[in-house]
Short mmCIF file of C-alpha atoms (C1' of nucleotides) in Angstrom, two decimals:
data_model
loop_
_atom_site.label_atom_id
_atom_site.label_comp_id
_atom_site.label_asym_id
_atom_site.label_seq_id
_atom_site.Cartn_x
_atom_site.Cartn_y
_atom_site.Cartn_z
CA UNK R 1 176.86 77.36 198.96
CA UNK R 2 177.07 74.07 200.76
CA UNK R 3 179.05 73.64 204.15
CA UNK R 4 180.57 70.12 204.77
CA UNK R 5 183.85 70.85 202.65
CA UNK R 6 187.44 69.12 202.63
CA UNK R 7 190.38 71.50 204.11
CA UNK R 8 191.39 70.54 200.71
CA UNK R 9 188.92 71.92 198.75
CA UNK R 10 188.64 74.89 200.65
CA UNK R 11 192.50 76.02 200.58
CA UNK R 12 192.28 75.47 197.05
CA UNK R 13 189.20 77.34 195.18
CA UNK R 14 188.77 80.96 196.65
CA UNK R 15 185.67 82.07 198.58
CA UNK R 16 183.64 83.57 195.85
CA UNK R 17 183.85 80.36 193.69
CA UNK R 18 182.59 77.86 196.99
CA UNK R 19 179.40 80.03 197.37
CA UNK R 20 178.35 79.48 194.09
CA UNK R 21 179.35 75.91 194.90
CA UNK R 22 177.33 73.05 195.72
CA UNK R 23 177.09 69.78 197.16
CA UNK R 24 175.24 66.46 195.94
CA UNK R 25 175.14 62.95 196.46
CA UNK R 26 175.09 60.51 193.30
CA UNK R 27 174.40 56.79 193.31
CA UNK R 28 176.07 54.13 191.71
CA UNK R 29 175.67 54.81 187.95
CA UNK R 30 175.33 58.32 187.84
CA UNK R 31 176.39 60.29 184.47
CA UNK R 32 177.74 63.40 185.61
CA UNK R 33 179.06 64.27 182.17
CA UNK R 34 178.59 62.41 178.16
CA UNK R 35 181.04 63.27 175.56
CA UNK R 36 180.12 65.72 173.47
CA UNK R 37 178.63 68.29 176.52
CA UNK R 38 180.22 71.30 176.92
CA UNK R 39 181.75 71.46 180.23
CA UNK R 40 179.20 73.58 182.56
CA UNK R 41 180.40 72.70 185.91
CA UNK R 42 183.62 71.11 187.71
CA UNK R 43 183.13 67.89 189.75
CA UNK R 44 184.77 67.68 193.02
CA UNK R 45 185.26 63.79 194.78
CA UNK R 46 184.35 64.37 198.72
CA UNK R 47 184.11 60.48 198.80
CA UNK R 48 182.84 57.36 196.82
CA UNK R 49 184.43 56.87 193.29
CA UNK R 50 184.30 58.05 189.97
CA UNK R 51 185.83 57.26 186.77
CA UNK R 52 186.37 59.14 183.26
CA UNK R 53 186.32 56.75 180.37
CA UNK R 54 186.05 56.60 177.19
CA UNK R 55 184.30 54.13 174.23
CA UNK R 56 187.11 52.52 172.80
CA UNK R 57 187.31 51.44 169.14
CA UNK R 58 184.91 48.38 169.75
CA UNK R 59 182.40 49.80 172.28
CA UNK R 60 184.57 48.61 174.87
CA UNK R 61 185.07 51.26 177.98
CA UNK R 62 188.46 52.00 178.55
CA UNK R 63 189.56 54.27 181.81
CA UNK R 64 190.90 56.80 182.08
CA UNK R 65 190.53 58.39 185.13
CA UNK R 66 189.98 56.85 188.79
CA UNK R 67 189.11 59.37 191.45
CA UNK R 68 188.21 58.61 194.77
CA UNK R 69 189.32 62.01 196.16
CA UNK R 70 190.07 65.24 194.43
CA UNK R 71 189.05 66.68 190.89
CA UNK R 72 187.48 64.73 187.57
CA UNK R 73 188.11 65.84 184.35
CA UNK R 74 189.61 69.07 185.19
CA UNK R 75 191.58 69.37 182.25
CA UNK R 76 188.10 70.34 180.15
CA UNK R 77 187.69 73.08 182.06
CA UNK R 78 188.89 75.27 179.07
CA UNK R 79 187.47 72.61 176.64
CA UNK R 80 184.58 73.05 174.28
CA UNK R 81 183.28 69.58 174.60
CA UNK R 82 184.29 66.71 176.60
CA UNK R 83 185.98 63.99 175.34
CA UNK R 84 185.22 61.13 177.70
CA UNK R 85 181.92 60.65 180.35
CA UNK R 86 182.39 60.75 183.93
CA UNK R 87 180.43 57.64 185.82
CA UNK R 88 179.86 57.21 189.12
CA UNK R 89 180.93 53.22 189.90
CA UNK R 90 180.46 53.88 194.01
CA UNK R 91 177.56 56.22 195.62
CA UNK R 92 179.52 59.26 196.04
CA UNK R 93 179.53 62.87 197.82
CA UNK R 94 180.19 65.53 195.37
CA UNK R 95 180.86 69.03 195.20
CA UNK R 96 179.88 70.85 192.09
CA UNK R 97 181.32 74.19 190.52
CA UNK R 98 180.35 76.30 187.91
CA UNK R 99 182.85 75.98 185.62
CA UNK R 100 182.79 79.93 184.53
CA UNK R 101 183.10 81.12 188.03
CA UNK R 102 186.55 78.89 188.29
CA UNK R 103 187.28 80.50 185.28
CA UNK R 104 186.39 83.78 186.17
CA UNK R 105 188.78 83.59 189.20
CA UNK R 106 191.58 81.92 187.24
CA UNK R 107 191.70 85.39 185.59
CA UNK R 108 191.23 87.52 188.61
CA UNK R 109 192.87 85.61 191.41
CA UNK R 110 196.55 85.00 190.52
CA UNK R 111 197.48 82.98 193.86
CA UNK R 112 194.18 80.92 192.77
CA UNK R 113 195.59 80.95 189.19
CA UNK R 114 198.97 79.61 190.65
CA UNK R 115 196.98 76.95 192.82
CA UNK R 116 195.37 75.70 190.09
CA UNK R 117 198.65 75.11 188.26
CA UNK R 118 200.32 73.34 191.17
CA UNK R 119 197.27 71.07 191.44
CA UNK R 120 197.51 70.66 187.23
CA UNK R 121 200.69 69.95 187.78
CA UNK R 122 200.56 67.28 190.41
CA UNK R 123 198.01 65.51 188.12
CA UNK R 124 200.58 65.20 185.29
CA UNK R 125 203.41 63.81 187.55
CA UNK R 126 201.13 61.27 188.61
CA UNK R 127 200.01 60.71 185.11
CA UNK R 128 203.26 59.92 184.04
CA UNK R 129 203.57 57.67 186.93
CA UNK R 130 200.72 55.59 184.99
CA UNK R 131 202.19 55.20 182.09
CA UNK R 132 205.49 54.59 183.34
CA UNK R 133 203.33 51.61 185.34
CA UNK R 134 201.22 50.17 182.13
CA UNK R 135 204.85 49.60 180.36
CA UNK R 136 205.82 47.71 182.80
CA UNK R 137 205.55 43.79 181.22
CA UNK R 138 204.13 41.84 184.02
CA UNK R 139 201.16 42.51 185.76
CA UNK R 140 203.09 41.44 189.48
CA UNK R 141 205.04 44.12 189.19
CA UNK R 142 202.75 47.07 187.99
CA UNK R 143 200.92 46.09 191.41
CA UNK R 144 204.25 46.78 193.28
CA UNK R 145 204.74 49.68 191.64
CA UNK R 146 201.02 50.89 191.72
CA UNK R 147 201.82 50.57 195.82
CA UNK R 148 205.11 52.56 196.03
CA UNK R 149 203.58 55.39 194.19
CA UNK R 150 199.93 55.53 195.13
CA UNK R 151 199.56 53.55 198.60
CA UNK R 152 199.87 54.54 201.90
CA UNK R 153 202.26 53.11 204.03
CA UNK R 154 202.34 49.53 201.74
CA UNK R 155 198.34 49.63 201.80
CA UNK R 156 196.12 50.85 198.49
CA UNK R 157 192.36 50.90 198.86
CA UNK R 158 190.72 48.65 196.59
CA UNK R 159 187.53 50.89 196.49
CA UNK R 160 184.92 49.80 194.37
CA UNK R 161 186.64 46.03 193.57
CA UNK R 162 189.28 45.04 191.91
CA UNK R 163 187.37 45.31 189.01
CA UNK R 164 187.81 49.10 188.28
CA UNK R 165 191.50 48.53 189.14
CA UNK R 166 192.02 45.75 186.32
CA UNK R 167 190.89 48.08 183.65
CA UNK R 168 193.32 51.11 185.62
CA UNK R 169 196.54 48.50 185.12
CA UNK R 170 195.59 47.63 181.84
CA UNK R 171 194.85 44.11 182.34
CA UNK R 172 191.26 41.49 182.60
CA UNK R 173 189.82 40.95 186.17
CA UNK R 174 190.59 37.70 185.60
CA UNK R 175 194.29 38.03 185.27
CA UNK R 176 193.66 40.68 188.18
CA UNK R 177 192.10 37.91 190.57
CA UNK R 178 194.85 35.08 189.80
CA UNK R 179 197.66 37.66 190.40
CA UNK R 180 196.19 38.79 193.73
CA UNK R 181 195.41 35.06 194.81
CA UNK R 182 199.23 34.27 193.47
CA UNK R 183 200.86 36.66 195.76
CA UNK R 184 198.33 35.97 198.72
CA UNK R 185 199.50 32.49 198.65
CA UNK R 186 203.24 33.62 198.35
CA UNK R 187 202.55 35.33 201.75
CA UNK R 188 203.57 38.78 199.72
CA UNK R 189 200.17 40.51 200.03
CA UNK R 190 196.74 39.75 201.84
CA UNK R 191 193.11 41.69 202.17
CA UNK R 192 191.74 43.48 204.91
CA UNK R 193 188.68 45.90 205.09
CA UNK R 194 188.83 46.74 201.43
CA UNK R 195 192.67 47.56 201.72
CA UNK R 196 195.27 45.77 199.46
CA UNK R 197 197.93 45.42 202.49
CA UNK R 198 201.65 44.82 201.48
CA UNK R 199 204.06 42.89 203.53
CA UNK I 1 217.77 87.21 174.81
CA UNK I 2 217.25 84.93 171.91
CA UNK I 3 216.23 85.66 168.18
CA UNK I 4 214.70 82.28 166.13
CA UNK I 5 211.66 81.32 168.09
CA UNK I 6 208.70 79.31 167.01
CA UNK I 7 205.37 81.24 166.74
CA UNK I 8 204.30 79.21 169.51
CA UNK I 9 206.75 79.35 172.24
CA UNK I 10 206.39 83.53 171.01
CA UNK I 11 202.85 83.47 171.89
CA UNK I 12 202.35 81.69 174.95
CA UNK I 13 205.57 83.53 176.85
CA UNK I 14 205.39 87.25 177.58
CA UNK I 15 207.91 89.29 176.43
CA UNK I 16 209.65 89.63 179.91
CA UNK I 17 209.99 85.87 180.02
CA UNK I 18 211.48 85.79 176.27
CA UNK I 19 214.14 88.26 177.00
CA UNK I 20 215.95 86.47 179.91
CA UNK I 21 216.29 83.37 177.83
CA UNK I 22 218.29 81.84 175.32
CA UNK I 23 218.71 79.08 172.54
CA UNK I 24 221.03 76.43 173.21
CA UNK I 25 222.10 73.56 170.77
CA UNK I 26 222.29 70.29 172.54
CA UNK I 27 223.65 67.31 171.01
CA UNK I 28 222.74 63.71 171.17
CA UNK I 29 223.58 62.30 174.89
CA UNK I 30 223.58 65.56 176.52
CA UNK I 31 221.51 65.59 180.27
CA UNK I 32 219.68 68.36 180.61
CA UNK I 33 218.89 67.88 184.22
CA UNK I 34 219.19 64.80 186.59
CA UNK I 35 216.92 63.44 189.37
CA UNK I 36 217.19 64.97 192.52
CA UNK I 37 218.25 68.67 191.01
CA UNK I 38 216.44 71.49 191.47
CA UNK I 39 214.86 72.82 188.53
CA UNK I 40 216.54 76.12 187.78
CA UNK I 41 215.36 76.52 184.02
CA UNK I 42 212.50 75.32 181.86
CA UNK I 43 213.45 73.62 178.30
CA UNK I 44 211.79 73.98 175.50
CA UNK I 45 212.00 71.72 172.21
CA UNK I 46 212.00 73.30 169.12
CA UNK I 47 213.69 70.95 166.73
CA UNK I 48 215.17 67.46 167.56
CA UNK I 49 214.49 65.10 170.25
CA UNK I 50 214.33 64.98 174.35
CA UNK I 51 213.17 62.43 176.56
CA UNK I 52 212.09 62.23 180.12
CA UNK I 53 213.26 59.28 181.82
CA UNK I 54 213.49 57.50 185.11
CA UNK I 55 215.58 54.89 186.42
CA UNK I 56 213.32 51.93 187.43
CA UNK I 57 213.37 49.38 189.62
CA UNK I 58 216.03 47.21 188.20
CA UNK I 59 217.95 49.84 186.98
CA UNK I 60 216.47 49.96 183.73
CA UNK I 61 215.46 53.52 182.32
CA UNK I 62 211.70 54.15 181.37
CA UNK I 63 210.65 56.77 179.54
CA UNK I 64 208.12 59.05 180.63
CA UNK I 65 207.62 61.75 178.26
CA UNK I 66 209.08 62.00 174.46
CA UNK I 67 208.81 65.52 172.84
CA UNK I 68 210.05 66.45 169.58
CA UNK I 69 208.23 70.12 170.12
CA UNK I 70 207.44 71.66 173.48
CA UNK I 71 208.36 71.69 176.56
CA UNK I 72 210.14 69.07 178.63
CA UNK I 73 209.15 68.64 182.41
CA UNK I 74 207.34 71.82 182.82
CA UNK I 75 205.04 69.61 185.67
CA UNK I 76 208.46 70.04 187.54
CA UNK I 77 208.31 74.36 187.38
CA UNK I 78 207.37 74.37 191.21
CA UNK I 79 209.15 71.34 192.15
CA UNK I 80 211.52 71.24 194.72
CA UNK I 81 213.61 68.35 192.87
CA UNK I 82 213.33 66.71 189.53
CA UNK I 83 211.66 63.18 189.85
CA UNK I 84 213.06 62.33 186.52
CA UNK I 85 216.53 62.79 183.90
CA UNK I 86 215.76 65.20 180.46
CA UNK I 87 218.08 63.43 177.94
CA UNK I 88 218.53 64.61 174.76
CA UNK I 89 218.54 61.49 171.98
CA UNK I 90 218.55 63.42 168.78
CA UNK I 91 220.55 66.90 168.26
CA UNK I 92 218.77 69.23 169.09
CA UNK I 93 217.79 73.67 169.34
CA UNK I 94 216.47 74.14 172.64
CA UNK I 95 215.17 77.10 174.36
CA UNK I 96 216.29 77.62 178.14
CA UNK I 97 213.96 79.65 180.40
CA UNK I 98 214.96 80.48 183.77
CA UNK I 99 212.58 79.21 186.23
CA UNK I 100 212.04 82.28 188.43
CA UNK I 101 210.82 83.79 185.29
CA UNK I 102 208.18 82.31 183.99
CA UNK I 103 207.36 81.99 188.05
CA UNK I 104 207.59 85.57 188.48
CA UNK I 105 205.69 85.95 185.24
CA UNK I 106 202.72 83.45 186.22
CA UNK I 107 201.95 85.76 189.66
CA UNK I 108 201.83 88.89 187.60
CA UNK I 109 200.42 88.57 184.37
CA UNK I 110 197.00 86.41 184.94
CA UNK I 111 196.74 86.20 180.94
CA UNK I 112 199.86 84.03 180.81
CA UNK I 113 198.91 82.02 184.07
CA UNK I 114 195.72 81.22 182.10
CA UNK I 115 197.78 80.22 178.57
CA UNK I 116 200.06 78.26 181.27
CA UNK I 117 197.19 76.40 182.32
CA UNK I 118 195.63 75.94 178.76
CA UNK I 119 199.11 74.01 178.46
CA UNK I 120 199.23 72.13 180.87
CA UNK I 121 195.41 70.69 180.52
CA UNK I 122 196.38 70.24 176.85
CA UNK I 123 199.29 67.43 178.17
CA UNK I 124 197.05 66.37 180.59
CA UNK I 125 194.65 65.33 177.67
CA UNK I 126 197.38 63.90 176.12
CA UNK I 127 198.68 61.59 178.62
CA UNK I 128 195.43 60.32 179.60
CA UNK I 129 195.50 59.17 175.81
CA UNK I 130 198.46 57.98 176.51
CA UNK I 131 197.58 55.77 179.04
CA UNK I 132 194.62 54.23 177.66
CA UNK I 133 196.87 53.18 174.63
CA UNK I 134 199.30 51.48 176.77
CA UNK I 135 196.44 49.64 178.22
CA UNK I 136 195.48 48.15 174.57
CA UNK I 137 196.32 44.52 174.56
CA UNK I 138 197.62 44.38 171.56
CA UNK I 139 200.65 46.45 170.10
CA UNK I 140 199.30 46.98 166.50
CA UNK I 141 196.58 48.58 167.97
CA UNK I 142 198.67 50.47 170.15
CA UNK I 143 200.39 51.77 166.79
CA UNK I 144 197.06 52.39 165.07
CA UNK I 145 195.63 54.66 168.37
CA UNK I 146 198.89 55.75 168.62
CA UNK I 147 198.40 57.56 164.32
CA UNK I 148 194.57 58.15 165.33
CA UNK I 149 195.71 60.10 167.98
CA UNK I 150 198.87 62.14 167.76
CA UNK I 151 199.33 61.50 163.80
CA UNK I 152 198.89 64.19 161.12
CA UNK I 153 196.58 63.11 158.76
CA UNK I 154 197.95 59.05 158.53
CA UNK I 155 201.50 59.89 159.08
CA UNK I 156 203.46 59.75 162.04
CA UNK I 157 207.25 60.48 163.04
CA UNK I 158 209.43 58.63 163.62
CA UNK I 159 212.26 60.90 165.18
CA UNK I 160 215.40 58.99 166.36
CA UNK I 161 214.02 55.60 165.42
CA UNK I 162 211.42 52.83 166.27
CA UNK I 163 213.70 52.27 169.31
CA UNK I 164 213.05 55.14 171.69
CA UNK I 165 209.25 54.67 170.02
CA UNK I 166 208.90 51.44 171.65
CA UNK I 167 209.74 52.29 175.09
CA UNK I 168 207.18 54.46 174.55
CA UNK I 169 204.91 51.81 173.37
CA UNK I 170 205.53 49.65 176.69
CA UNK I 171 206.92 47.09 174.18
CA UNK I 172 210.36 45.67 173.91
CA UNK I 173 211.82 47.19 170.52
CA UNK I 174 212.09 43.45 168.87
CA UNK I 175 208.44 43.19 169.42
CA UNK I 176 208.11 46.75 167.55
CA UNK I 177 210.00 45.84 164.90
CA UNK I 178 208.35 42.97 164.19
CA UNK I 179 205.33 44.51 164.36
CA UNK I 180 206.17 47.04 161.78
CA UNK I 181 207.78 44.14 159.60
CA UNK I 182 203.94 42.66 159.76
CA UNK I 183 201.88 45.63 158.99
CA UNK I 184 204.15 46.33 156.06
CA UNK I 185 204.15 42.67 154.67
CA UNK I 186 200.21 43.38 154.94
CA UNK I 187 200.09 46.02 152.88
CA UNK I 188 198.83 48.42 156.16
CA UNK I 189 201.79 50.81 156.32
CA UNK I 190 204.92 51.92 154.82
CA UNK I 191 208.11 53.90 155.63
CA UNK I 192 208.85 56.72 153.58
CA UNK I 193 211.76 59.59 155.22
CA UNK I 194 211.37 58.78 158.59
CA UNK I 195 207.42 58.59 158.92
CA UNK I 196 205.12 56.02 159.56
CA UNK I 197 202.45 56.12 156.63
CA UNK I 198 199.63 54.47 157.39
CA UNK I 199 196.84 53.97 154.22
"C1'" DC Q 1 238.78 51.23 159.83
"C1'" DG Q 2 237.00 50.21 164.08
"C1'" DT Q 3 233.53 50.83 167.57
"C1'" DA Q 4 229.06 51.44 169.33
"C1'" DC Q 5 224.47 51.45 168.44
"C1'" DT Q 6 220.37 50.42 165.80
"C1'" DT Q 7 217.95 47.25 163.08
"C1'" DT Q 8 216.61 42.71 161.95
"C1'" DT Q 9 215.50 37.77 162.24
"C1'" DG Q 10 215.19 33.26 164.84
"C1'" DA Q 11 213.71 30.02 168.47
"C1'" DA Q 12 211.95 28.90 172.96
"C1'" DT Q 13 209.21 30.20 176.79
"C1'" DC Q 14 205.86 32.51 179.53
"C1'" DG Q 15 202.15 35.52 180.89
"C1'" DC Q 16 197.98 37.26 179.69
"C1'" DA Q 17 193.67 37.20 176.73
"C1'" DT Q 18 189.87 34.68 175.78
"C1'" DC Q 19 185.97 31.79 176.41
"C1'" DA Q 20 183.38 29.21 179.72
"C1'" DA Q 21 181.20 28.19 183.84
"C1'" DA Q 22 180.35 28.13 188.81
"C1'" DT Q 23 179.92 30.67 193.10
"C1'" DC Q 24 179.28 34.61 195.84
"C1'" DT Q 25 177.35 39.21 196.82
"C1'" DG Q 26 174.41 43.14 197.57
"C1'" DG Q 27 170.28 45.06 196.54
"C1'" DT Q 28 165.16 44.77 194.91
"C1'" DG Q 29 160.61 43.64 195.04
"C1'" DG Q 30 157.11 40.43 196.37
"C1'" DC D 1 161.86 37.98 205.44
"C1'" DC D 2 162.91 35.49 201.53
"C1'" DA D 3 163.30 34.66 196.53
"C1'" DC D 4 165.44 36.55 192.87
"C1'" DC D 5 168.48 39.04 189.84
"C1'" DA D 6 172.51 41.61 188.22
"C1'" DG D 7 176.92 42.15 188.82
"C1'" DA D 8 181.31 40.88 191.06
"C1'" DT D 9 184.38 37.18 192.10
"C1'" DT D 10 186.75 32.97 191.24
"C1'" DT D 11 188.67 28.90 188.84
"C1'" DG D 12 189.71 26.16 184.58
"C1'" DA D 13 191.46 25.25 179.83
"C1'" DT D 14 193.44 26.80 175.58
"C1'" DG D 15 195.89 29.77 172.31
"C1'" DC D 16 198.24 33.84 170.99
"C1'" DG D 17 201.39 37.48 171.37
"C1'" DA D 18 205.06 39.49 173.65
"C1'" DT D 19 209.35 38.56 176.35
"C1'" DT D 20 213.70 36.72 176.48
"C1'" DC D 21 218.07 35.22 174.84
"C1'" DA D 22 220.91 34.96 170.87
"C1'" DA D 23 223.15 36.34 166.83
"C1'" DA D 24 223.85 38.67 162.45
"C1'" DA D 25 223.65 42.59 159.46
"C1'" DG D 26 223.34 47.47 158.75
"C1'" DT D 27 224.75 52.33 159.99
"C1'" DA D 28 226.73 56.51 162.00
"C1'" DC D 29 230.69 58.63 163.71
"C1'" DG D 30 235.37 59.57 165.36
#
DNA sequence: CGTACTTTTGAATCGCATCAAATCTGGTGG
DNA sequence: CCACCAGATTTGATGCGATTCAAAAGTACG
């Protein structure tokens, strides 16, 4: 059982999963999951950031995931193996759950089970949201839209660099850095504390 | 009550769920719900073609989902309001579920909250694919993940035409077709009865 | 038979990928 | 505390591939 828990965290799973919960710390670079593994436990983002990716056709990592708060690779809870690792890009608080006792109360706990689907179903709105952003042709404008749908109040937190963000939008860092640099000079955007802020 | 069902839309709904719907045909054009509604049935695909779409910035339409088979917008079951249109592009036999019924359902039979769920994961998986292919620089490699991925065995369909396929693609359908043109010139695919046959 | 839509090809332009290199940064060990 | 290193950031030059605008041909449907 571990104590320091997010109101959201703790509306969501029931009791008798969170005592057989834990919490743990992992640094920058930290495998919490390879492809292949069958999924033992559930990995819950406190803070710090974690991706899911997965080795494209050359070797390259693509991502697929970004978390900086909520679940990672939830949809393998059911799965044999996983289909993508889970790396830690920004030392990061963690909360870890056996993944039979979420399944366990998925069967037994229907306002759990109905929880779980709300949260599922979040996930794939905001997935959609993604793709609808990647088909967007210029990279300006996938920005704009990665603000109205993600930010807060015209600011997105840049995290771990815009690094990780050029491979979330689909594009190099390079083209990532000139388009930032572009609309800072336009006046349209500027940086503070680690916050893209929008004018 | 309906009679013709798939095996598949038969196993995951309980028999509650199945009696209080019905088959409708739809034909090309027809909305099956607009933004802003409340979502008062679920739609299920069994032959044809549906699309999810939203009006973007400029007043284009992107398209968010594509299903020949399954369901359309089931991420919006618990949604107050539809974030998105369900279009129908290709005549089609639909299933329509009311809502409260498969909501009902989910609190009281935990075995088809968990097959719900199953679902649901399955499209997550899906549409994280999804996005990691529309992050691919390059569209013929977008069409090769795309037959690696959601193919059967080298051959893909094409439905109602490489048009609605390259929204999908996050290309303009010019580009598509040229692409096509180019892998076909090369001796990489062919068309044969409305697949893509890839060798 | 006409109308609307898809399919197809062409030409010009533009944005991003790519390769290269320099600078900055945080973190490590001496 | 400083030198050093790995990785992130930034800028430059070049080429390719997709967008864009345009127009023609094919196709389905009333």
């Amino acid at each position: 059982m571990f104590t320091n828990c997010t109101p959201e965290l703790a509306r969501l799973l029931p009791k008798t999963v969170l005592m057989q919960s834990r919490e743990l710390q992992a640094s920058k670079g930290t495998r919490l999951f390879t492809t292949g593994e069958k999924p033992s436990h559930m990995f819950f983002v406190l803070t710090g950031e974690v991706v899911l990716e997965r080795p494209g056709s050359k070797g390259e990592l693509v991502v697929l995931q970004r978390v900086r708060q909520g679940f990672i690779g939830e949809a393998s809870l059911n799965s044999e193996r996983y289909h993508c690792h889970g790396l830690v890009i920004s030392a990061s608080r963690l909360v870890q759950i056996p993944a039979h006792a979420i399944r366990a109360a998925l069967e037994t706990d229907p306002a759990f089970a109905g929880r779980w689907i709300q949260m599922l179903s979040q996930e794939l709105k905001r997935l959609r949201l993604q793709c609808e952003r990647l088909a967007l042709p210029k990279l300006q404008d996938r920005l704009l839209h990665l603000v109205e749908t993600e930010g807060d109040v015209g600011r997105y937190p840049l995290g771990a660099g815009l690094k990780s963000l050029s491979a979330q939008l689909g594009v190099t860092h390079e083209a990532l850095y000139r388009c930032v640099a572009l609309m800072e000079k336009q006046g349209l955007i500027h940086r503070s504390q680690g916050d893209l802020c929008f004018l």
